[in-house]
XYZ file of C-alpha atoms in Angstrom:
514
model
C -10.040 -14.015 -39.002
C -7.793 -11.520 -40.282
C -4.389 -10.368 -37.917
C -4.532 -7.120 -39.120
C -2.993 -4.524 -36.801
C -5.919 -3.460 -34.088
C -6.169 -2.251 -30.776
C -5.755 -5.276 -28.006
C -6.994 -3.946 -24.789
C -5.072 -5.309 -21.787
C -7.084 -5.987 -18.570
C -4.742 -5.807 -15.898
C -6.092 -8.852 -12.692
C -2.868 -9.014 -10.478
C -4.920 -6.965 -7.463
C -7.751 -9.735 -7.331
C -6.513 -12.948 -9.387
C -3.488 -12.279 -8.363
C -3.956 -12.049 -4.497
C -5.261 -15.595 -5.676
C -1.877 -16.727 -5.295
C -1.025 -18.755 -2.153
C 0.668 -16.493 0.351
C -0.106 -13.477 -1.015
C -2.056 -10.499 0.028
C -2.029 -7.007 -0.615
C -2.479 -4.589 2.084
C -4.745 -1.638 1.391
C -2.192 1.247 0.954
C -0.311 -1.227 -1.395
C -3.464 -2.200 -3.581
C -3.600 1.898 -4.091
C 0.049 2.469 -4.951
C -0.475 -0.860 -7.541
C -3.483 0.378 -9.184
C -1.426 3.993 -9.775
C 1.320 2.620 -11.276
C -0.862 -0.081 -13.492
C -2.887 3.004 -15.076
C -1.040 6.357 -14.727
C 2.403 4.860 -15.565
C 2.035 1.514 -17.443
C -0.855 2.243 -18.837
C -3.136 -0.636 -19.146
C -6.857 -0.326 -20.305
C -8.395 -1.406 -17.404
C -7.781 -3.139 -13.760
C -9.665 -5.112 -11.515
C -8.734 -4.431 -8.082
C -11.036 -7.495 -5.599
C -13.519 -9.189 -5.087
C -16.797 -7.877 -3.673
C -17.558 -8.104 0.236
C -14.331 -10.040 1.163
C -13.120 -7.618 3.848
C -13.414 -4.124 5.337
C -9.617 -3.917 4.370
C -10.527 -4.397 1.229
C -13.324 -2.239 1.094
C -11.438 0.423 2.210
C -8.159 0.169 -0.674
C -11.454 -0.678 -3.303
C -12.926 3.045 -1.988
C -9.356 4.895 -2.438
C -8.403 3.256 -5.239
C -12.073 4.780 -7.177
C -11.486 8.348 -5.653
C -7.806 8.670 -6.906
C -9.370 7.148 -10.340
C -12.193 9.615 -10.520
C -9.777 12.605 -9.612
C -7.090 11.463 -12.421
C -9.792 10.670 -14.817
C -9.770 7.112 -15.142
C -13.231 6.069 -13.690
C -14.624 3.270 -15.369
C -11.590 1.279 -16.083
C -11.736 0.054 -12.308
C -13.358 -3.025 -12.172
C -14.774 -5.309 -8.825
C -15.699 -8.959 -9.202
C -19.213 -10.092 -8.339
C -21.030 -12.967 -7.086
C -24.769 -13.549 -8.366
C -26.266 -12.632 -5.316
C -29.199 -9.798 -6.114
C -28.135 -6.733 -4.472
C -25.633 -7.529 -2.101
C -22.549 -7.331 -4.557
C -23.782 -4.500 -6.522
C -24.676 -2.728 -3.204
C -20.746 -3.093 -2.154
C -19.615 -1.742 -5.148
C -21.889 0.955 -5.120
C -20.580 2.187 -1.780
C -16.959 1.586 -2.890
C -18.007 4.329 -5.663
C -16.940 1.764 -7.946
C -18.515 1.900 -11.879
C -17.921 -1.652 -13.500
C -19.275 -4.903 -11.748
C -17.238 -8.410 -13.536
C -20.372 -10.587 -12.616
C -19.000 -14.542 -12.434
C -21.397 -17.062 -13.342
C -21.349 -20.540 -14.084
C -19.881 -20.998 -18.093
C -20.011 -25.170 -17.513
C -23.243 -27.517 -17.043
C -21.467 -29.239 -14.759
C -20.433 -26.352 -12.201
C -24.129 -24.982 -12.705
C -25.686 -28.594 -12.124
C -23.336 -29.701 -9.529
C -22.317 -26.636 -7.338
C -25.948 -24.680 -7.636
C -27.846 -27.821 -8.213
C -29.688 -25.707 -10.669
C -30.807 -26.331 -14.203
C -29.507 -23.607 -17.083
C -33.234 -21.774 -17.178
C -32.670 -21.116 -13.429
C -29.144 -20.211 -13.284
C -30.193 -17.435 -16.048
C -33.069 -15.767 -13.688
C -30.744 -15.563 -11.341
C -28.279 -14.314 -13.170
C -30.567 -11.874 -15.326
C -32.129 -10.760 -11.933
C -28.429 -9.551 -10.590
C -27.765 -7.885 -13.826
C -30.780 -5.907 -14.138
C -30.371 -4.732 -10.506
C -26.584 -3.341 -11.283
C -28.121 -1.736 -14.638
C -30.896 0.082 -12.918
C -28.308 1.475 -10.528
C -25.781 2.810 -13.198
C -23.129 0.395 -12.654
C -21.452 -1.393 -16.124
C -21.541 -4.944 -16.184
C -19.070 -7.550 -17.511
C -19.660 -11.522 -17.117
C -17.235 -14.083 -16.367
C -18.575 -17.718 -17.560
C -16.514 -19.259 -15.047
C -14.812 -22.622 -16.019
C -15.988 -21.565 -19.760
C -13.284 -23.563 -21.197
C -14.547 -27.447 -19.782
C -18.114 -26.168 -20.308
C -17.488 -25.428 -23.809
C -15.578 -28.916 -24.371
C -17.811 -31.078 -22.268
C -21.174 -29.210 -23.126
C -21.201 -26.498 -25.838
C -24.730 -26.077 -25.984
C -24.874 -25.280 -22.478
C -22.818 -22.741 -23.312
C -24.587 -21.717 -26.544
C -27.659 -21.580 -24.258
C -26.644 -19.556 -21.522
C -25.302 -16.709 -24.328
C -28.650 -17.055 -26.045
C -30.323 -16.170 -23.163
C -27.843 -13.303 -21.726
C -26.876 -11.681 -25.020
C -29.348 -8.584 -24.767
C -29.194 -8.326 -21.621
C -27.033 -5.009 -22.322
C -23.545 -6.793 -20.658
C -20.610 -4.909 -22.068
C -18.115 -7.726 -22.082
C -18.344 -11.608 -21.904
C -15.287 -13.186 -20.360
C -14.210 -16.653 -21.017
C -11.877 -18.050 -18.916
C -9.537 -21.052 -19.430
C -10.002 -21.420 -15.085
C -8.040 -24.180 -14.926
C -5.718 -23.753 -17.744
C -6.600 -26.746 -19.957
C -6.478 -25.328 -23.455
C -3.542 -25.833 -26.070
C -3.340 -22.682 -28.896
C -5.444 -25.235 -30.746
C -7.909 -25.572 -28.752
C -8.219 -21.651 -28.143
C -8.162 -20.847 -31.556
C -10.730 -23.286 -32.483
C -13.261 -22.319 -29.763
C -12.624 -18.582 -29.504
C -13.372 -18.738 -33.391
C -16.296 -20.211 -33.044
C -18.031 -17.852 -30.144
C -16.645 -14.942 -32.075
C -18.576 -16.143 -35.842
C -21.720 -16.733 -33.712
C -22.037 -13.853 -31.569
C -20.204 -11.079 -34.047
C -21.588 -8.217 -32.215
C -20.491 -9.231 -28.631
C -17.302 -8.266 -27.041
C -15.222 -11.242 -25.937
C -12.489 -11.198 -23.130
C -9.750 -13.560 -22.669
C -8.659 -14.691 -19.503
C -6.080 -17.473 -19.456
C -4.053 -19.581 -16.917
C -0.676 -20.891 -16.844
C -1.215 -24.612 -15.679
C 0.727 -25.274 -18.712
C 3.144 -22.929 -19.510
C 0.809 -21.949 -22.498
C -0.646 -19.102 -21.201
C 1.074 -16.472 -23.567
C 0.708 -18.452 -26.674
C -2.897 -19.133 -26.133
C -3.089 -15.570 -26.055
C -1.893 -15.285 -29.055
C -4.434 -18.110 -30.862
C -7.480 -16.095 -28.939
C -5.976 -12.584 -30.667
C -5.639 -14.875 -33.912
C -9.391 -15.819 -33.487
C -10.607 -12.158 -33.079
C -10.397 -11.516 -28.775
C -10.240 -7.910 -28.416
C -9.528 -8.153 -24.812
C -6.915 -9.824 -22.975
C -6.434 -10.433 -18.949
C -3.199 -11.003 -17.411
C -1.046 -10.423 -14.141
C 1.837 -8.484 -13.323
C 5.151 -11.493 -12.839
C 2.812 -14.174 -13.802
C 0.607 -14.289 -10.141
C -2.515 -16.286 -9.734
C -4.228 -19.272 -8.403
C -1.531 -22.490 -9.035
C 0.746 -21.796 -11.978
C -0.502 -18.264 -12.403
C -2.099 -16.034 -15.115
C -0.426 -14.450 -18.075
C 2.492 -12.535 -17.611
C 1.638 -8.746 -18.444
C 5.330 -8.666 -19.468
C 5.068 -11.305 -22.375
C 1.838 -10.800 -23.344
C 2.665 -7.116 -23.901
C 5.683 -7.823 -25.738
C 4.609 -10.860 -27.896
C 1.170 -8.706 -28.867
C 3.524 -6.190 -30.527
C 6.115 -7.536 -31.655
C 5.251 -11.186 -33.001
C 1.184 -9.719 -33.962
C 1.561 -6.393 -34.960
C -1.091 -5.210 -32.811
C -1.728 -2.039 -30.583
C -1.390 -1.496 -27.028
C -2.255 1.386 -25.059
C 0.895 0.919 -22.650
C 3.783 2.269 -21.660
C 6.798 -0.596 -22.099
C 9.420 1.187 -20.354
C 7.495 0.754 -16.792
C 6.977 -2.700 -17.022
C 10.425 -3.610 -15.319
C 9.707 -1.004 -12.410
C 5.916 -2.144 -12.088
C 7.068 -5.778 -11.864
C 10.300 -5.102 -8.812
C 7.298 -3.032 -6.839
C 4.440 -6.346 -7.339
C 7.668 -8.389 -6.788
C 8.139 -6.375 -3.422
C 4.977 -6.460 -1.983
C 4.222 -9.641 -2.472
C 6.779 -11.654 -1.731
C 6.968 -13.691 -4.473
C 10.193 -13.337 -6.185
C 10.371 -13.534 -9.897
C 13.408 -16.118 -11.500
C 16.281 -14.686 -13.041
C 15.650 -16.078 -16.127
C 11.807 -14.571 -16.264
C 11.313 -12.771 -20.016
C 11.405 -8.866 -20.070
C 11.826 -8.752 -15.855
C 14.104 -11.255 -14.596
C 17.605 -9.970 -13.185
C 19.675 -11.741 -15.785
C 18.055 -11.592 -19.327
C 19.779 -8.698 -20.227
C 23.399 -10.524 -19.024
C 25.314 -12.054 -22.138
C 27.555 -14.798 -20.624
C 29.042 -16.426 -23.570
C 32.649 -14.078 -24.519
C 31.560 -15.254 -27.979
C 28.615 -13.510 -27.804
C 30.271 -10.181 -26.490
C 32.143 -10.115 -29.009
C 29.992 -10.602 -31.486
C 27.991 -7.303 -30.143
C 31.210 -5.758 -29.879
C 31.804 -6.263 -33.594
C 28.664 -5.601 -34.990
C 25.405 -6.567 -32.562
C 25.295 -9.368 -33.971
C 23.352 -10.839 -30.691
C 20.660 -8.200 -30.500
C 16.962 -8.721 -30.855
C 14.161 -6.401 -30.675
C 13.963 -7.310 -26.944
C 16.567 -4.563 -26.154
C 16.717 -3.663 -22.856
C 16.321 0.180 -23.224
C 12.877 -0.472 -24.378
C 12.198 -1.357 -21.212
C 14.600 1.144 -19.403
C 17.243 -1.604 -18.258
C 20.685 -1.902 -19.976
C 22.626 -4.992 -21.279
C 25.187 -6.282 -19.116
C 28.180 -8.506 -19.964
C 28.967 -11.505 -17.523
C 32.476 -11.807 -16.026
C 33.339 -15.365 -14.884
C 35.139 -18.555 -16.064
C 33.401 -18.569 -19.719
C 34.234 -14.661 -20.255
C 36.273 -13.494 -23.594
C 38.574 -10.274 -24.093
C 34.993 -8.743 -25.836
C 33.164 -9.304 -22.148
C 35.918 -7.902 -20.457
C 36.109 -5.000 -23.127
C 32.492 -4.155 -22.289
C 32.544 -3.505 -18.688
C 35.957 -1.697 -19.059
C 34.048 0.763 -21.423
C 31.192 1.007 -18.921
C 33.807 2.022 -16.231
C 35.788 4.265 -18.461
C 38.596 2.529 -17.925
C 41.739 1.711 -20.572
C 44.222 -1.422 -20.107
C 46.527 -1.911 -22.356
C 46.333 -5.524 -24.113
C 49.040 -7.015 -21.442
C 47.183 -6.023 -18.824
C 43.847 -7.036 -19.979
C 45.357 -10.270 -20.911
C 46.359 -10.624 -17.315
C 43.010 -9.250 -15.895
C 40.766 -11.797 -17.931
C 43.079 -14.374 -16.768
C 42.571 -13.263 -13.224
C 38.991 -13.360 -13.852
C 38.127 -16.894 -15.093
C 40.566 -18.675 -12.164
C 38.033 -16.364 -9.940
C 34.771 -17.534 -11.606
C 35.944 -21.421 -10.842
C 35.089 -20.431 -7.029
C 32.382 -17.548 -7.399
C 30.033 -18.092 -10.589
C 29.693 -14.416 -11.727
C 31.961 -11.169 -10.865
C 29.969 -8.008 -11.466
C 31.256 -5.142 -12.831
C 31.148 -3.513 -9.468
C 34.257 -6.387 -8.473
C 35.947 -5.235 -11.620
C 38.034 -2.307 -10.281
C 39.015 -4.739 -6.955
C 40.521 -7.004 -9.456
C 42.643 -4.818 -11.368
C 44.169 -2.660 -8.575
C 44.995 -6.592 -7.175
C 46.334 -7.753 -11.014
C 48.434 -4.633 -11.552
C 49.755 -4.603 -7.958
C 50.572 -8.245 -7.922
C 54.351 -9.113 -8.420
C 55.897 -12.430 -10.219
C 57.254 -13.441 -6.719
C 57.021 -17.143 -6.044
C 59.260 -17.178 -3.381
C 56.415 -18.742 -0.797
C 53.371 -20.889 -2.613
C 50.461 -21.572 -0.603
C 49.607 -25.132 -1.599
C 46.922 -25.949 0.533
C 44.567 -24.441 3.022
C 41.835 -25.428 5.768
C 40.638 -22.833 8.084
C 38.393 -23.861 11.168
C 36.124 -21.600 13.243
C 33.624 -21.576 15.993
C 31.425 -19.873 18.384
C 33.612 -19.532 21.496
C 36.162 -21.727 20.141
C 39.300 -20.647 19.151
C 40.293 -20.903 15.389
C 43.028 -23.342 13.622
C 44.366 -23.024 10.422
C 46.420 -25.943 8.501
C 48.831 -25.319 5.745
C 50.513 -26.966 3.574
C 53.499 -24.367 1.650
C 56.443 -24.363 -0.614
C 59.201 -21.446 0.759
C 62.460 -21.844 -1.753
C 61.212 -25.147 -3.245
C 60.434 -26.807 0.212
C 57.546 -27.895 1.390
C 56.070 -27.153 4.804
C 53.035 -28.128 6.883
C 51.868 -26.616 9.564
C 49.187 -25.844 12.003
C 48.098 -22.698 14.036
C 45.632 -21.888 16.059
C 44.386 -18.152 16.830
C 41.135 -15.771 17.805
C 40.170 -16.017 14.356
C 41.109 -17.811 10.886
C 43.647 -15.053 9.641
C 45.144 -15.217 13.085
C 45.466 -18.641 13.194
C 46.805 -18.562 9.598
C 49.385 -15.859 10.733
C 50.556 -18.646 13.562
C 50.950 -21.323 11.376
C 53.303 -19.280 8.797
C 55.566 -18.044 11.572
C 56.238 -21.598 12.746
C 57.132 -22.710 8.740
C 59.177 -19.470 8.151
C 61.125 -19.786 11.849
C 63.516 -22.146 9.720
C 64.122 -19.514 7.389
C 64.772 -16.517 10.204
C 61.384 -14.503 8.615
C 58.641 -12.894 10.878
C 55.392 -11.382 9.342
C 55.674 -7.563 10.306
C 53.075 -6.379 12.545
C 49.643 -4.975 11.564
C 49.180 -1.017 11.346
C 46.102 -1.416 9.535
C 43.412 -4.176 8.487
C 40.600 -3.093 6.004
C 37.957 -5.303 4.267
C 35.847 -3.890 1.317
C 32.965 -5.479 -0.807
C 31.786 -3.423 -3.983
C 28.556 -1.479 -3.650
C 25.494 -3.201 -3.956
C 26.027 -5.357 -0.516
C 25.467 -8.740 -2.698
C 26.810 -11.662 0.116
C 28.362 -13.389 -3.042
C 30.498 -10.352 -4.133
C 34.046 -10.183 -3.991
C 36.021 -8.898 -1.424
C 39.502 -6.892 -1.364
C 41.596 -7.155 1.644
C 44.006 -4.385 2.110
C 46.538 -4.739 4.787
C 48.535 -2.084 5.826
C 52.503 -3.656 8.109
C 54.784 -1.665 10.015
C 57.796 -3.213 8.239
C 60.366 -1.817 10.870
C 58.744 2.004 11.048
C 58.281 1.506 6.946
C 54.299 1.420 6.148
C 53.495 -0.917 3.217
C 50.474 -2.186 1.921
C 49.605 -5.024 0.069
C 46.307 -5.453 -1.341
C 44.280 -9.408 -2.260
C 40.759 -10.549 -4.064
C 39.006 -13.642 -3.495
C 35.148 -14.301 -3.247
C 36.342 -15.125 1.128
C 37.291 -12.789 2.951
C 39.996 -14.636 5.065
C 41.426 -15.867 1.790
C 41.786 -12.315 0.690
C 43.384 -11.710 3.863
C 45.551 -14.744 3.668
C 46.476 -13.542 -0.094
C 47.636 -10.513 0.738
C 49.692 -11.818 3.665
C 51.492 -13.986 1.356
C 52.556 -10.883 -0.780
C 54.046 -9.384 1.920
C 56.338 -12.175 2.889
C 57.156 -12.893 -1.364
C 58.095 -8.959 -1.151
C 60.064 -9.192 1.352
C 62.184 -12.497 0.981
C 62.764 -11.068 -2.359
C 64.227 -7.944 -1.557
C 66.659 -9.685 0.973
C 67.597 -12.141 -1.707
C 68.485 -9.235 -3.704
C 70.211 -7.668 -0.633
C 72.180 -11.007 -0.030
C 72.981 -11.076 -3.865
């Protein structure tokens, strides 16, 4: 069947397949605030929001969640998912003032045979006898043919029959489900074109799991095949390895098949952090469209290739989805990635400076993997501060602590070409580092100048991994100096900035001596 551009309606499952997922559970005021963003914001075509008479909680989010969608005019894109059981789910819906019952029935011989111990001409009445009652009371009905995809490959007439006999039954859509994820894009296509070239006037629904990792391309052979009608989840969530991801699905549809969606890209990212939040399931960095770092270019060849002409752009830009591109400071960073986050700070460096700054940066990202652009400003203030002076080296460092214990600090150090070792012990590590530096610079008639002030900063953001500035402030005989450090510890900052004061200092009486 023909690709040409059409309209792909997305069915949005992350309020009931999704709460399939283990440990996750949606309480009733955050099923409402879901379903609001999924169809005022995003957009989607339609959501389905539980299962039928699973709880009084989630009775009472179902009920909300209709009333907001009747006020805002979106009744009948709400959807509930029912068990063939008469009245009793239709009833529940009913009093949820809910519009659209997704009936699940058995799409395999083998479920209907084994599970119901019922032949295909019974499951049908039962089925038919459900439907009928949901008709007469004004409610829209869908079908799952639950674990369509085996049925279909182990028995297809099964399947042909139980179409046959439900075709005129007036059920709006029939959707086939890959439950356990089986299918290859082969597979999908093959099938998908089949039901579609025997049933033409029938609306099909796809609804596809991630077991694996095919769940977006499948998509794409159903949409190749003639589906209309696609489910998926926000971040991927659902029974085992998930549904669809909304995210890909929307993007691939569009971009890859030229086809029409009714949503709104540029809430995907904030949809996805509030599922993310109230769920607990945290989505990878790497994720497409909504993980943390896929709008992060590492590589400095890359920056500079964007720097020079975009030349590592795609259509994936991250203002589509209202993010912006980011460019990774650590040990594999160019002068084009440090360029970058200069710009974004409005700050200017002259080439020396930058030289010295990039060089500061990759010794940093051999101990702390990425510096953000929020570390940035700590490390210049540090590089332009910092002074030639090698007049003490620290060579070596170990720093001990514990709970009611007091803290030791040995040191091996180079003063004037010597080296020293030395121990100290202290409440703390800097103040054990501070006691083993006065013992090593007694033979050189130096004493660290006393504290006036001590301040440790990380950037904003409060990341644990970020770096840290220590700036110390010594009462260097009634003279206030500061000297400022960087370094991913904050002792080591501490220790850093120490050892500037004492380089300052034996350098000016050098030149004082001289």
């Amino acid at each position: 069947m023909s690709t040409d551009s059409r309209h792909i309606q997305l069915m949005d499952t992350t309020l009931r397949d999704g709460e399939q997922t283990q440990g996750v559970s949606f309480t009733p005021v955050e099923k409402v605030s879901i379903a609001k963003a999924l169809l005022q914001s995003l957009r989607v075509d339609r959501i389905e929001v539980a299962s039928a008479r699973v709880s009084e909680g989630e009775k009472e989010a179902v009920t909300n969640i209709n009333e907001w969608a009747k006020q805002e005019g979106f009744a009948g894109r709400v959807e509930v998912l029912g068990f063939v059981d008469h009245t009793r789910s239709v009833d529940w819906i009913l009093e949820t003032g809910g519009e659209v019952i997704n009936l699940l029935i058995k799409g395999s011989e083998k479920h209907c045979r084994v599970q119901l111990g019922k032949t295909l001409a019974q499951h049908t009445e039962d089925v038919l006898q459900t439907v009928n009652y949901a008709l007469e009371k004004g409610l829209k009905v869908n079908v799952y043919l639950e674990d369509w995809s085996n049925g279909y490959h182990d028995d297809p007439d099964y399947v042909y029959g139980l179409m046959d006999n439900l075709k005129d039954a007036g059920i709006s859509h029939f959707m086939l489900p890959d439950t356990l994820g089986v299918l290859s894009p082969e597979e999908v296509f093959s099938s998908f074109s089949d039901m579609c070239k025997r049933y033409p006037d029938l609306q099909f629904d796809f609804h596809p799991h991630n077991d694996y990792g095919l769940a977006t391309a499948n998509v794409m052979a159903a949409v190749r095949a003639g589906v209309n009608a696609i489910h998926c989840t926000v971040n991927c969530l659902g029974e085992r390895a998930g549904n669809a991801s909304m995210a890909e699905v929307a993007v691939v549809l569009r971009d890859k098949m030229h086809m029409q969606l009714s949503i709104n890209e540029s809430h995907i990212v904030r949809i996805s952090t509030m599922v993310e939040n109230f769920s607990g399931k945290r989505v990878a960095a790497n994720a497409p469209i909504v993980g943390a770092d896929v709008f992060t270019q590492t590589a400095g060849i890359h920056a500079d290739g964007d720097q020079k002409g975009g030349l590592y752009k795609t259509k994936l830009g991250p203002e589509r989805f209202s993010r912006t591109r980011s460019y990774a400071l650590g040990k594999m960073s160019g002068k084009a990635s440090l360029k970058k986050n200069l710009e974004m700070l409005e700050l200017d460096l002259s080439e020396e400076n930058q030289k010295k700054v990039l060089a500061r940066i990759v010794s940093l990202g051999d101990s702390k993997q990425t510096i953000t652009t929020d570390d940035l400003p700590f490390i210049i203030a540090d590089v332009l501060e910092s002074k030639n002076y090698q007049h003490i080296k620290l060579l070596n460092c170990s720093i001990t602590s514990g709970l009611d214990l007091e803290s030791t600090a040995s040191l091996r150090i180079k003063v004037m070409g010597t080296t020293h070792l030395a121990s100290g012990y202290g409440n703390g590590g800097f103040d054990a580092f501070v006691d083993a530096v006065n013992k090593i610079m007694e033979e050189h008639d130096y004493v660290m100048p006393a504290l006036a002030d001590f301040e440790i900063r990380i950037p904003k953001g409060g990341h644990t991994s970020a770096l840290t500035e220590c700036v110390i402030t010594w009462n260097c005989d009634g003279e206030l100096r500061k000297t400022r450090a960087v370094h991913s510890n904050q002792v080591f900052a501490a220790i850093l900035a120490a050892l500037k004061i004492i380089n300052m200092q034996l350098h000016e009486r050098g030149l004082n001596q001289a």
